[in-house]
């Protein structure tokens, strides 16, 4: 695959960046997530985390089910601040 | 050259491992989960020298100087930016207190000054100036990316030979008299042991458990974990709220714009004593409370979407100052940072590494002030100003 392949569309992260990091020895998905901001976009990683898992598995020789998934963050979908604090315009 | 074990792969442990390697020590670093998994990766990124006592002001003055050169020293973009801290006063008494703090900070070369609301509005365009009388503004305070900072230290430490192990938990310490002889650790289900010449306890919220392993009373350094949370909005145009903005009298509520993606990070002192050392569950009362404050500080935030909420620990001591120093002949501690360990890391790591390697340090760290035995003597310091 070429380096311009985008894995995380929310944050514009390419396969090259991910593979380079794994080669530097960063193989924990929680760390990859934070260094490249994968899974930290509005979609919360629904698109990219499974892809990163398979790249990581291939690159490190682990089985995908051996790799723990990052903790999901609430809220699952973005919520408008005004909805939570209430106010005139709701 | 001696062999030093560092327990805890948060910013303090990792930065100290790097500083020890710089001084020529052979270092083995243990982290029970992934690097940064404790408080470090949950922090609000803030760095300030605006404290209210001499020890913390002088230490942070030195730390900020180190931050200024860190990107070059470590050869890694850590997104350090001096976008300032703006504290806001809601009453005349507070203005008076701000003036006193500013005088003290100025005495040690920290350039904080009192500003009016017009200037504050220029600095933070989305600010609601109405509730506030004046601001304490230090443009040299700032922020940095905790993920990148930790890895910048870690990559350089490894290059210098630090044996940094994650998913490796320290389970016991072997002590003879007042020295620790060996560290026992578990990795992949197996327990092994390594002989060491010195040990640093940098386990922050978990530090009392490590002290217990060293045969000390668990509460010798009484650190308690309090759950602190943050909420982050979708990206806004850069420049809307770059400094950390905080009216301390509103429950230490604050907002700060993420220097990279532009999202607004919202925090407040709405805290809970943690139910255990893995109680990371975000709570709804926090979400509601923090957003009330945030929208009072910056009303346009009502129209932004929040994308994330998370929780971590403030590892607090009774006087909110960390415990830094020697506990036994070759057993040291740097823990209990009570909410400001990220900003202090460059200075504390240097000081502790120098102490461990040379017996003394050039860093202006007041060892007496941070003495880990002060709690046992019932000698508390004046409470360190707490906010991010
Ligand atoms: C919501 C929030 C906002 C914050 N905002 C700021 C801010 O703006 N500015 C600031 O300066 N600070 C802030 N802080 C505080 C800051 O995050 C901490 O003070 C700092 O990260 C402490 O670093 P540390 O290395 O001491 O501890 P930690 O990062 O907690 O590291 C300790 C490590 O020790 C490991 N460990 C524990 N037991 C063992 C064992 N037996 N074997 C091996 N490893 C072990 C843990 O897994 C952990 O990774 C904030 C904290 C929170 C929660
Ligand atoms: S695609 Fe990665 S967070 Fe949305």
Short mmCIF file of C-alpha atoms and ligand atoms in Angstrom, two decimals:
data_model
loop_
_atom_site.label_atom_id
_atom_site.label_comp_id
_atom_site.label_asym_id
_atom_site.label_seq_id
_atom_site.Cartn_x
_atom_site.Cartn_y
_atom_site.Cartn_z
CA UNK A 1 0.00 0.00 0.00
CA UNK A 2 1.24 3.49 -0.68
CA UNK A 3 1.93 6.03 2.06
CA UNK A 4 -0.92 8.32 1.09
CA UNK A 5 -3.51 5.80 2.20
CA UNK A 6 -5.55 7.51 4.90
CA UNK A 7 -6.50 5.30 7.81
CA UNK A 8 -8.10 7.84 10.13
CA UNK A 9 -10.30 10.13 8.11
CA UNK A 10 -11.28 12.35 11.02
CA UNK A 11 -7.69 13.29 11.78
CA UNK A 12 -6.01 12.65 8.46
CA UNK A 13 -3.55 9.95 9.52
CA UNK A 14 -1.80 7.83 6.89
CA UNK A 15 -0.73 4.21 6.97
CA UNK A 16 2.89 5.34 6.67
CA UNK A 17 2.74 7.32 9.91
CA UNK A 18 1.26 4.34 11.74
CA UNK A 19 3.81 1.87 10.42
CA UNK A 20 6.70 4.20 11.18
CA UNK A 21 5.57 4.49 14.79
CA UNK A 22 5.18 0.72 15.18
CA UNK A 23 8.70 0.31 13.80
CA UNK A 24 9.96 2.74 16.46
CA UNK A 25 8.65 0.33 19.05
CA UNK A 26 5.32 1.94 19.90
CA UNK A 27 3.01 -1.07 19.72
CA UNK A 28 0.36 -0.32 22.33
CA UNK A 29 -2.82 0.85 20.66
CA UNK A 30 -3.49 3.37 23.47
CA UNK A 31 -0.14 4.97 22.68
CA UNK A 32 -0.57 4.90 18.90
CA UNK A 33 -3.98 6.47 19.38
CA UNK A 34 -2.63 9.38 21.37
CA UNK A 35 0.49 10.09 19.37
CA UNK A 36 -1.35 10.20 16.07
CA UNK A 37 -4.80 11.20 17.39
CA UNK A 38 -6.31 8.11 15.83
CA UNK A 39 -9.76 7.37 17.19
CA UNK A 40 -9.90 10.80 18.80
CA UNK A 41 -11.98 12.35 16.04
CA UNK A 42 -15.75 12.92 16.04
CA UNK A 43 -16.42 9.33 14.91
CA UNK A 44 -14.57 8.02 17.99
CA UNK A 45 -12.55 5.61 15.93
CA UNK A 46 -15.37 3.58 14.47
CA UNK A 47 -13.68 3.70 11.08
CA UNK A 48 -10.01 3.71 11.94
CA UNK A 49 -9.49 1.61 15.06
CA UNK A 50 -10.33 -1.71 13.34
CA UNK A 51 -7.92 -0.79 10.54
CA UNK A 52 -5.16 0.08 13.01
CA UNK A 53 -5.75 -3.24 14.77
CA UNK A 54 -5.14 -5.18 11.60
CA UNK A 55 -2.04 -3.15 10.71
CA UNK A 56 -0.70 -3.70 14.20
CA UNK A 57 -1.44 -7.42 14.07
CA UNK A 58 0.29 -7.80 10.71
CA UNK A 59 3.30 -5.76 11.73
CA UNK A 60 3.86 -7.37 15.14
CA UNK A 61 2.74 -10.91 14.34
CA UNK A 62 0.07 -10.82 17.07
CA UNK A 63 -3.46 -12.09 16.62
CA UNK A 64 -5.98 -9.21 16.38
CA UNK A 65 -7.96 -10.68 19.31
CA UNK A 66 -4.83 -10.47 21.48
CA UNK A 67 -4.73 -6.69 21.11
CA UNK A 68 -6.84 -4.82 23.67
CA UNK A 69 -9.16 -2.14 22.31
CA UNK A 70 -8.83 1.44 23.55
CA UNK A 71 -11.36 2.65 26.08
CA UNK A 72 -14.41 4.24 24.46
CA UNK A 73 -15.19 7.82 25.47
CA UNK A 74 -18.59 9.22 26.24
CA UNK A 75 -20.52 10.73 24.55
CA UNK A 76 -20.72 8.28 21.67
CA UNK A 77 -21.99 11.02 19.40
CA UNK A 78 -21.13 14.72 19.73
CA UNK A 79 -23.68 16.65 21.82
CA UNK A 80 -24.23 20.39 21.76
CA UNK A 81 -23.12 22.09 24.99
CA UNK A 82 -26.34 24.14 25.08
CA UNK A 83 -28.38 20.93 25.23
CA UNK A 84 -26.64 19.92 28.44
CA UNK A 85 -26.57 23.26 30.26
CA UNK A 86 -30.05 24.23 29.07
CA UNK A 87 -30.80 27.85 28.22
CA UNK A 88 -32.91 30.23 26.22
CA UNK A 89 -32.36 28.71 22.81
CA UNK A 90 -33.34 25.15 23.60
CA UNK B 1 27.95 3.85 37.13
CA UNK B 2 25.21 2.34 39.22
CA UNK B 3 22.02 0.56 38.36
CA UNK B 4 18.89 2.55 39.12
CA UNK B 5 15.31 1.30 38.97
CA UNK B 6 12.53 3.78 38.29
CA UNK B 7 9.01 2.61 39.17
CA UNK B 8 6.23 4.33 37.20
CA UNK B 9 6.12 5.21 33.52
CA UNK B 10 4.32 8.53 33.82
CA UNK B 11 5.94 11.82 32.91
CA UNK B 12 7.91 11.97 36.18
CA UNK B 13 9.35 8.46 35.89
CA UNK B 14 10.14 8.72 32.20
CA UNK B 15 11.72 12.19 32.43
CA UNK B 16 13.79 11.13 35.45
CA UNK B 17 14.96 7.99 33.64
CA UNK B 18 16.14 10.26 30.81
CA UNK B 19 17.94 12.64 33.20
CA UNK B 20 19.60 9.71 34.99
CA UNK B 21 20.83 8.31 31.68
CA UNK B 22 22.19 11.75 30.82
CA UNK B 23 24.24 11.55 34.01
CA UNK B 24 25.61 8.18 32.96
CA UNK B 25 23.52 5.90 35.14
CA UNK B 26 22.27 2.51 34.00
CA UNK B 27 18.48 2.73 34.24
CA UNK B 28 15.68 0.21 34.20
CA UNK B 29 12.17 1.72 34.05
CA UNK B 30 9.03 -0.20 35.01
CA UNK B 31 5.48 0.61 33.94
CA UNK B 32 2.70 -1.78 34.87
CA UNK B 33 0.39 -0.77 32.02
CA UNK B 34 1.21 1.36 28.95
CA UNK B 35 3.38 4.46 29.28
CA UNK B 36 1.36 7.47 30.38
CA UNK B 37 -1.57 5.30 31.49
CA UNK B 38 -1.74 6.87 34.97
CA UNK B 39 -2.48 10.57 35.34
CA UNK B 40 -0.14 11.80 32.64
CA UNK B 41 -2.24 11.06 29.56
CA UNK B 42 -5.35 12.51 31.18
CA UNK B 43 -3.99 15.92 32.04
CA UNK B 44 -5.11 19.31 30.82
CA UNK B 45 -1.71 20.27 29.34
CA UNK B 46 -1.26 23.44 31.44
CA UNK B 47 2.11 24.84 32.55
CA UNK B 48 2.36 27.82 34.90
CA UNK B 49 4.65 29.62 37.27
CA UNK B 50 1.71 31.45 38.89
CA UNK B 51 1.85 29.84 42.34
CA UNK B 52 1.31 31.53 45.68
CA UNK B 53 4.41 30.40 47.60
CA UNK B 54 8.12 30.83 47.04
CA UNK B 55 9.08 27.14 46.68
CA UNK B 56 6.62 26.37 43.91
CA UNK B 57 7.25 29.67 42.11
CA UNK B 58 11.00 29.13 42.02
CA UNK B 59 10.69 25.51 40.97
CA UNK B 60 8.26 26.39 38.18
CA UNK B 61 10.37 29.33 37.03
CA UNK B 62 13.17 26.82 36.47
CA UNK B 63 10.79 24.29 34.94
CA UNK B 64 9.45 26.81 32.42
CA UNK B 65 13.03 27.60 31.43
CA UNK B 66 13.58 23.89 30.80
CA UNK B 67 10.30 23.66 28.85
CA UNK B 68 11.50 26.51 26.62
CA UNK B 69 14.48 24.44 25.49
CA UNK B 70 12.93 20.98 25.60
CA UNK B 71 11.87 20.72 21.98
CA UNK B 72 15.42 21.36 20.87
CA UNK B 73 17.01 19.22 23.56
CA UNK B 74 14.82 16.20 22.82
CA UNK B 75 14.65 16.78 19.07
CA UNK B 76 10.89 16.23 19.00
CA UNK B 77 7.91 18.49 18.41
CA UNK B 78 6.10 18.55 21.76
CA UNK B 79 3.88 21.51 20.93
CA UNK B 80 5.06 23.67 23.82
CA UNK B 81 3.61 27.15 23.49
CA UNK B 82 3.65 30.12 25.81
CA UNK B 83 0.06 31.18 25.46
CA UNK B 84 -0.24 32.33 29.07
CA UNK B 85 -2.52 31.76 32.05
CA UNK B 86 -5.24 34.27 32.86
CA UNK B 87 -6.75 34.11 36.35
CA UNK B 88 -9.90 36.17 36.85
CA UNK B 89 -11.09 37.88 40.02
CA UNK B 90 -14.78 38.19 40.92
CA UNK B 91 -14.42 40.30 44.09
CA UNK B 92 -12.32 43.12 45.53
CA UNK B 93 -10.72 40.74 48.07
CA UNK B 94 -9.63 38.53 45.26
CA UNK B 95 -8.11 41.45 43.39
CA UNK B 96 -6.13 42.20 46.55
CA UNK B 97 -4.99 38.58 46.82
CA UNK B 98 -3.99 38.60 43.14
CA UNK B 99 -1.89 41.74 43.76
CA UNK B 100 -0.05 40.02 46.62
CA UNK B 101 0.61 36.92 44.54
CA UNK B 102 1.83 39.03 41.64
CA UNK B 103 4.25 40.88 43.91
CA UNK B 104 5.68 37.57 45.12
CA UNK B 105 5.91 36.14 41.60
CA UNK B 106 7.59 39.31 40.29
CA UNK B 107 10.16 39.04 43.06
CA UNK B 108 11.36 35.79 41.55
CA UNK B 109 11.30 37.08 37.99
CA UNK B 110 7.90 35.74 36.92
CA UNK B 111 6.39 38.56 34.82
CA UNK B 112 2.74 38.31 35.93
CA UNK B 113 0.75 41.56 35.87
CA UNK B 114 -2.74 42.75 36.75
CA UNK B 115 -4.82 43.57 33.68
CA UNK B 116 -8.21 45.11 33.03
CA UNK B 117 -11.11 43.42 31.28
CA UNK B 118 -10.54 45.20 28.00
CA UNK B 119 -7.11 43.68 27.65
CA UNK B 120 -8.47 40.32 28.84
CA UNK B 121 -11.03 40.39 26.04
CA UNK B 122 -8.28 41.01 23.49
CA UNK B 123 -6.43 37.97 24.78
CA UNK B 124 -9.55 35.76 24.91
CA UNK B 125 -12.09 36.94 22.33
CA UNK B 126 -14.90 34.64 23.55
CA UNK B 127 -14.55 35.82 27.18
CA UNK B 128 -17.59 37.11 29.07
CA UNK B 129 -15.99 40.11 30.81
CA UNK B 130 -19.05 41.07 32.83
CA UNK B 131 -18.59 39.00 36.02
CA UNK B 132 -14.90 39.85 36.42
CA UNK B 133 -13.02 42.80 37.94
CA UNK B 134 -9.43 42.11 36.91
CA UNK B 135 -7.07 39.43 35.66
CA UNK B 136 -3.67 38.09 36.69
CA UNK B 137 -1.88 37.56 33.40
CA UNK B 138 1.43 35.80 32.82
CA UNK B 139 2.18 35.46 29.11
CA UNK B 140 5.09 33.10 29.85
CA UNK B 141 2.87 30.35 31.24
CA UNK B 142 1.75 27.87 28.63
CA UNK B 143 0.89 24.37 27.52
CA UNK B 144 2.37 21.33 25.80
CA UNK B 145 1.19 18.02 24.43
CA UNK B 146 1.52 15.40 27.21
CA UNK B 147 1.53 12.44 24.82
CA UNK B 148 4.34 13.81 22.70
CA UNK B 149 6.31 15.12 25.67
CA UNK B 150 6.32 11.73 27.36
CA UNK B 151 7.39 9.96 24.17
CA UNK B 152 10.02 12.58 23.37
CA UNK B 153 11.64 11.82 26.74
CA UNK B 154 11.14 8.08 26.26
CA UNK B 155 12.65 7.90 22.77
CA UNK B 156 15.76 9.80 23.86
CA UNK B 157 16.02 7.78 27.07
CA UNK B 158 15.97 4.55 25.08
CA UNK B 159 18.60 5.90 22.69
CA UNK B 160 20.81 6.48 25.71
CA UNK B 161 20.34 2.92 26.84
CA UNK B 162 17.45 3.09 29.31
CA UNK B 163 15.78 -0.32 29.55
CA UNK B 164 12.16 0.89 29.52
CA UNK B 165 9.60 -1.85 30.04
CA UNK B 166 5.87 -1.49 29.82
CA UNK B 167 3.24 -4.01 30.95
CA UNK B 168 5.78 -4.88 33.65
CA UNK B 169 4.57 -4.46 37.21
CA UNK B 170 6.82 -4.13 40.23
CA UNK B 171 5.49 -6.60 42.82
CA UNK B 172 8.08 -6.55 45.61
CA UNK B 173 11.23 -4.87 46.84
CA UNK B 174 13.98 -6.71 48.72
CA UNK B 175 15.30 -4.66 51.59
CA UNK B 176 18.30 -5.26 53.85
CA UNK B 177 18.69 -2.75 56.65
CA UNK B 178 18.00 0.62 55.05
CA UNK B 179 18.90 -0.33 51.51
CA UNK B 180 16.86 -1.84 48.73
CA UNK B 181 18.83 -4.66 47.14
CA UNK B 182 16.53 -5.91 44.40
CA UNK B 183 13.30 -5.26 42.56
CA UNK B 184 10.86 -8.06 41.75
CA UNK B 185 8.60 -7.56 38.77
CA UNK B 186 6.00 -9.47 36.81
CA UNK B 187 5.85 -9.51 33.06
CA UNK B 188 3.88 -11.91 30.87
CA UNK B 189 2.82 -13.75 34.00
CA UNK B 190 6.40 -14.47 35.10
CA UNK B 191 8.06 -12.99 38.17
CA UNK B 192 11.72 -12.05 37.90
CA UNK B 193 14.16 -10.08 39.98
CA UNK B 194 16.90 -7.57 39.27
CA UNK B 195 19.62 -6.34 41.62
CA UNK B 196 19.77 -2.56 41.92
CA UNK B 197 21.82 0.17 43.58
CA UNK B 198 18.99 2.67 43.93
CA UNK B 199 15.22 2.91 43.41
CA UNK B 200 12.88 5.80 42.62
CA UNK B 201 9.21 5.58 43.53
CA UNK B 202 7.48 7.61 40.79
CA UNK B 203 4.16 5.79 41.01
CA UNK B 204 2.11 8.86 42.00
CA UNK B 205 -1.36 7.64 43.04
CA UNK B 206 0.09 4.15 43.60
CA UNK B 207 3.16 5.41 45.48
CA UNK B 208 1.92 4.36 48.97
CA UNK B 209 1.76 0.75 47.74
CA UNK B 210 5.38 0.95 46.57
CA UNK B 211 6.42 2.46 49.91
CA UNK B 212 4.75 -0.47 51.60
CA UNK B 213 6.79 -2.85 49.44
CA UNK B 214 9.88 -1.07 50.79
CA UNK B 215 8.78 -1.93 54.30
CA UNK B 216 7.57 1.57 55.11
CA UNK B 217 4.16 2.49 56.48
CA UNK B 218 1.71 2.84 53.64
CA UNK B 219 0.66 6.23 54.92
CA UNK B 220 4.13 7.59 55.60
CA UNK B 221 3.45 9.70 52.51
CA UNK B 222 -0.34 9.93 52.63
CA UNK B 223 -1.34 10.22 49.00
CA UNK B 224 -5.02 9.87 48.12
CA UNK B 225 -6.46 9.57 44.63
CA UNK B 226 -9.19 12.02 43.70
CA UNK B 227 -11.07 11.63 40.47
CA UNK B 228 -10.66 14.64 38.22
CA UNK B 229 -12.37 14.96 34.89
CA UNK B 230 -12.23 16.93 31.69
CA UNK B 231 -14.60 17.59 28.84
CA UNK B 232 -13.48 18.58 25.38
CA UNK B 233 -15.35 20.32 22.57
CA UNK B 234 -15.02 19.99 18.84
CA UNK B 235 -12.29 22.15 17.28
CA UNK B 236 -12.89 25.90 17.28
CA UNK B 237 -10.97 28.43 15.28
CA UNK B 238 -7.51 28.82 16.89
CA UNK B 239 -7.09 31.94 19.01
CA UNK B 240 -10.47 31.85 20.77
CA UNK B 241 -9.18 30.75 24.19
CA UNK B 242 -5.49 29.95 23.89
CA UNK B 243 -4.42 30.77 27.48
CA UNK B 244 -5.74 28.78 30.39
CA UNK B 245 -8.58 30.97 31.68
CA UNK B 246 -9.70 30.42 35.27
CA UNK B 247 -11.78 32.27 37.84
CA UNK B 248 -10.54 30.41 40.95
CA UNK B 249 -13.62 31.38 42.98
CA UNK B 250 -15.84 29.46 40.57
CA UNK B 251 -14.73 26.12 41.92
CA UNK B 252 -11.42 26.40 40.05
CA UNK B 253 -13.25 26.05 36.73
CA UNK B 254 -11.13 26.61 33.65
CA UNK B 255 -11.03 26.45 29.88
CA UNK B 256 -7.99 26.06 27.61
CA UNK B 257 -7.83 25.56 23.88
CA UNK B 258 -5.90 22.50 22.73
CA UNK B 259 -2.84 23.84 20.95
CA UNK B 260 -3.10 21.27 18.20
CA UNK B 261 -6.68 20.48 17.27
CA UNK B 262 -8.32 23.65 18.65
CA UNK B 263 -10.88 21.86 20.84
CA UNK B 264 -11.69 23.58 24.13
CA UNK B 265 -10.73 21.56 27.21
CA UNK B 266 -13.00 22.34 30.18
CA UNK B 267 -12.10 21.46 33.76
CA UNK B 268 -13.31 22.23 37.29
CA UNK B 269 -12.70 21.23 40.87
CA UNK B 270 -15.82 19.08 40.97
CA UNK B 271 -14.11 16.06 42.41
CA UNK B 272 -14.79 12.71 44.00
CA UNK B 273 -12.52 10.59 46.11
CA UNK B 274 -11.80 7.66 43.77
CA UNK B 275 -13.52 4.40 44.69
CA UNK B 276 -10.38 2.53 43.76
CA UNK B 277 -7.23 2.92 41.72
CA UNK B 278 -9.00 2.05 38.50
CA UNK B 279 -12.10 4.17 38.96
CA UNK B 280 -11.96 6.10 35.67
CA UNK B 281 -15.70 6.34 35.08
CA UNK B 282 -16.77 9.83 33.91
CA UNK B 283 -19.83 11.24 35.70
CA UNK B 284 -22.82 13.21 34.53
CA UNK B 285 -22.79 15.65 37.44
CA UNK B 286 -19.33 16.72 36.32
CA UNK B 287 -20.39 17.14 32.71
CA UNK B 288 -23.29 19.39 33.66
CA UNK B 289 -21.34 21.31 36.28
CA UNK B 290 -18.26 21.99 34.22
CA UNK B 291 -20.23 23.12 31.20
CA UNK B 292 -22.25 25.55 33.31
CA UNK B 293 -19.01 27.20 34.42
CA UNK B 294 -17.44 27.02 30.96
CA UNK B 295 -20.39 28.77 29.33
CA UNK B 296 -20.37 31.42 32.05
CA UNK B 297 -16.70 32.09 31.24
CA UNK B 298 -17.24 31.91 27.47
CA UNK B 299 -20.92 31.99 26.40
CA UNK B 300 -20.30 31.10 22.73
CA UNK B 301 -19.29 27.63 23.90
CA UNK B 302 -23.04 26.89 24.11
CA UNK B 303 -23.02 26.41 20.38
CA UNK B 304 -20.08 24.01 20.28
CA UNK B 305 -20.44 20.25 20.46
CA UNK B 306 -18.62 18.24 23.08
CA UNK B 307 -16.81 15.25 21.68
CA UNK B 308 -15.23 13.66 24.72
CA UNK B 309 -15.18 13.36 28.49
CA UNK B 310 -12.63 11.47 30.54
CA UNK B 311 -11.40 11.00 34.11
CA UNK B 312 -8.03 10.63 35.80
CA UNK B 313 -6.49 11.10 39.23
CA UNK B 314 -5.16 14.01 41.18
CA UNK B 315 -2.81 12.14 43.54
CA UNK B 316 -3.12 14.49 46.51
CA UNK B 317 -1.12 14.93 49.66
CA UNK B 318 -2.67 16.72 52.66
CA UNK B 319 -0.96 20.04 51.73
CA UNK B 320 -1.26 19.56 47.95
CA UNK B 321 2.52 19.72 47.57
CA UNK B 322 4.39 16.70 46.21
CA UNK B 323 6.73 14.52 48.25
CA UNK B 324 10.21 14.70 46.74
CA UNK B 325 13.37 13.32 48.32
CA UNK B 326 15.04 10.38 49.98
CA UNK B 327 13.10 7.86 52.09
CA UNK B 328 15.83 5.29 52.83
CA UNK B 329 19.55 5.08 52.01
CA UNK B 330 18.97 4.32 48.36
CA UNK B 331 15.20 4.66 48.04
CA UNK B 332 13.73 7.92 46.73
CA UNK B 333 10.29 9.30 45.99
CA UNK B 334 8.80 11.91 43.67
CA UNK B 335 5.05 11.52 43.94
CA UNK B 336 1.78 13.08 45.06
CA UNK B 337 1.77 15.88 42.53
CA UNK B 338 -1.77 16.94 43.43
CA UNK B 339 -2.58 18.17 39.94
CA UNK B 340 0.66 19.79 38.76
CA UNK B 341 3.08 16.99 37.98
CA UNK B 342 3.11 17.53 34.25
CA UNK B 343 4.28 21.15 34.42
CA UNK B 344 6.86 20.32 37.11
CA UNK B 345 8.35 17.29 35.38
CA UNK B 346 11.33 18.88 33.60
CA UNK B 347 12.58 20.52 36.81
CA UNK B 348 11.73 17.71 39.22
CA UNK B 349 13.23 15.03 36.97
CA UNK B 350 16.48 16.95 36.72
CA UNK B 351 16.62 17.63 40.44
CA UNK B 352 15.86 14.05 41.49
CA UNK B 353 18.29 12.54 38.98
CA UNK B 354 21.05 14.86 40.19
CA UNK B 355 20.26 14.03 43.81
CA UNK B 356 20.36 10.30 43.10
CA UNK B 357 23.54 10.43 41.01
CA UNK B 358 25.52 13.16 42.81
CA UNK B 359 23.90 13.59 46.20
CA UNK B 360 22.93 17.19 45.40
CA UNK B 361 21.37 19.26 42.65
CA UNK B 362 21.72 22.62 40.94
CA UNK B 363 17.97 22.94 40.49
CA UNK B 364 16.36 25.55 42.79
CA UNK B 365 14.24 22.89 44.46
CA UNK B 366 13.57 23.51 48.15
CA UNK B 367 14.16 19.99 49.52
CA UNK B 368 12.94 21.00 52.94
CA UNK B 369 9.62 22.19 51.54
CA UNK B 370 8.96 18.94 49.65
CA UNK B 371 10.46 16.65 52.34
CA UNK B 372 8.57 13.32 52.22
CA UNK B 373 8.87 12.92 56.00
CA UNK B 374 7.02 16.17 56.76
CA UNK B 375 3.64 14.44 57.09
CA UNK B 376 4.95 12.08 59.73
CA UNK B 377 6.20 15.11 61.66
CA UNK B 378 2.82 16.77 61.22
CA UNK B 379 4.46 19.68 59.42
CA UNK B 380 2.25 20.75 56.54
CA UNK B 381 3.20 23.40 54.00
CA UNK B 382 0.85 26.10 52.85
CA UNK B 383 -1.45 24.52 50.36
CA UNK B 384 -0.19 24.75 46.78
CA UNK B 385 -2.55 26.58 44.48
CA UNK B 386 -4.23 23.70 42.70
CA UNK B 387 -5.67 24.42 39.37
CA UNK B 388 -4.41 22.75 36.08
C1 LIG C 1 -7.98 15.82 34.76
C2 LIG C 1 -6.56 16.16 35.09
C3 LIG C 1 -6.02 17.37 34.68
C4 LIG C 1 -4.70 17.69 34.97
N1 LIG C 1 -4.19 18.87 34.49
C5 LIG C 1 -2.88 19.15 34.70
C6 LIG C 1 -2.30 20.30 34.12
O1 LIG C 1 -2.95 21.08 33.40
N2 LIG C 1 -0.99 20.56 34.37
C7 LIG C 1 -0.23 19.72 35.15
O2 LIG C 1 0.94 20.01 35.36
N3 LIG C 1 -0.77 18.61 35.69
C8 LIG C 1 -2.07 18.30 35.47
N4 LIG C 1 -2.60 17.17 36.01
C9 LIG C 1 -1.77 16.34 36.90
C10 LIG C 1 -0.77 15.52 36.13
O3 LIG C 1 -1.44 14.75 35.15
C11 LIG C 1 -0.01 14.61 37.09
O4 LIG C 1 0.45 15.34 38.20
C12 LIG C 1 1.19 13.98 36.42
O5 LIG C 1 0.82 13.35 35.22
C13 LIG C 1 1.83 13.00 37.36
O6 LIG C 1 2.80 12.25 36.67
P1 LIG C 1 3.47 11.04 37.39
O7 LIG C 1 4.49 10.50 36.46
O8 LIG C 1 3.87 11.41 38.75
O9 LIG C 1 2.26 10.00 37.61
P2 LIG C 1 1.45 9.05 36.63
O10 LIG C 1 1.32 9.60 35.27
O11 LIG C 1 0.20 8.69 37.35
O12 LIG C 1 2.40 7.79 36.53
C14 LIG C 1 2.54 6.83 37.54
C15 LIG C 1 2.69 5.50 36.84
O13 LIG C 1 3.09 4.48 37.76
C16 LIG C 1 2.60 3.26 37.27
N5 LIG C 1 2.65 2.26 38.34
C17 LIG C 1 1.92 2.22 39.48
N6 LIG C 1 2.24 1.15 40.22
C18 LIG C 1 3.20 0.47 39.53
C19 LIG C 1 3.92 -0.74 39.77
N7 LIG C 1 3.71 -1.48 40.87
N8 LIG C 1 4.84 -1.14 38.85
C20 LIG C 1 5.04 -0.40 37.72
N9 LIG C 1 4.37 0.73 37.45
C21 LIG C 1 3.46 1.17 38.34
C22 LIG C 1 1.17 3.62 36.85
O14 LIG C 1 0.63 2.68 35.95
C23 LIG C 1 1.38 5.01 36.23
O15 LIG C 1 1.53 4.97 34.82
C24 LIG C 1 -3.91 16.80 35.72
C25 LIG C 1 -4.44 15.58 36.13
C26 LIG C 1 -5.76 15.24 35.81
C27 LIG C 1 -6.28 13.93 36.24
S1 LIG C 2 -11.67 7.98 11.48
FE1 LIG C 2 -10.31 8.03 13.14
S2 LIG C 2 -11.46 9.00 14.68
FE2 LIG C 2 -12.80 9.01 13.04
#
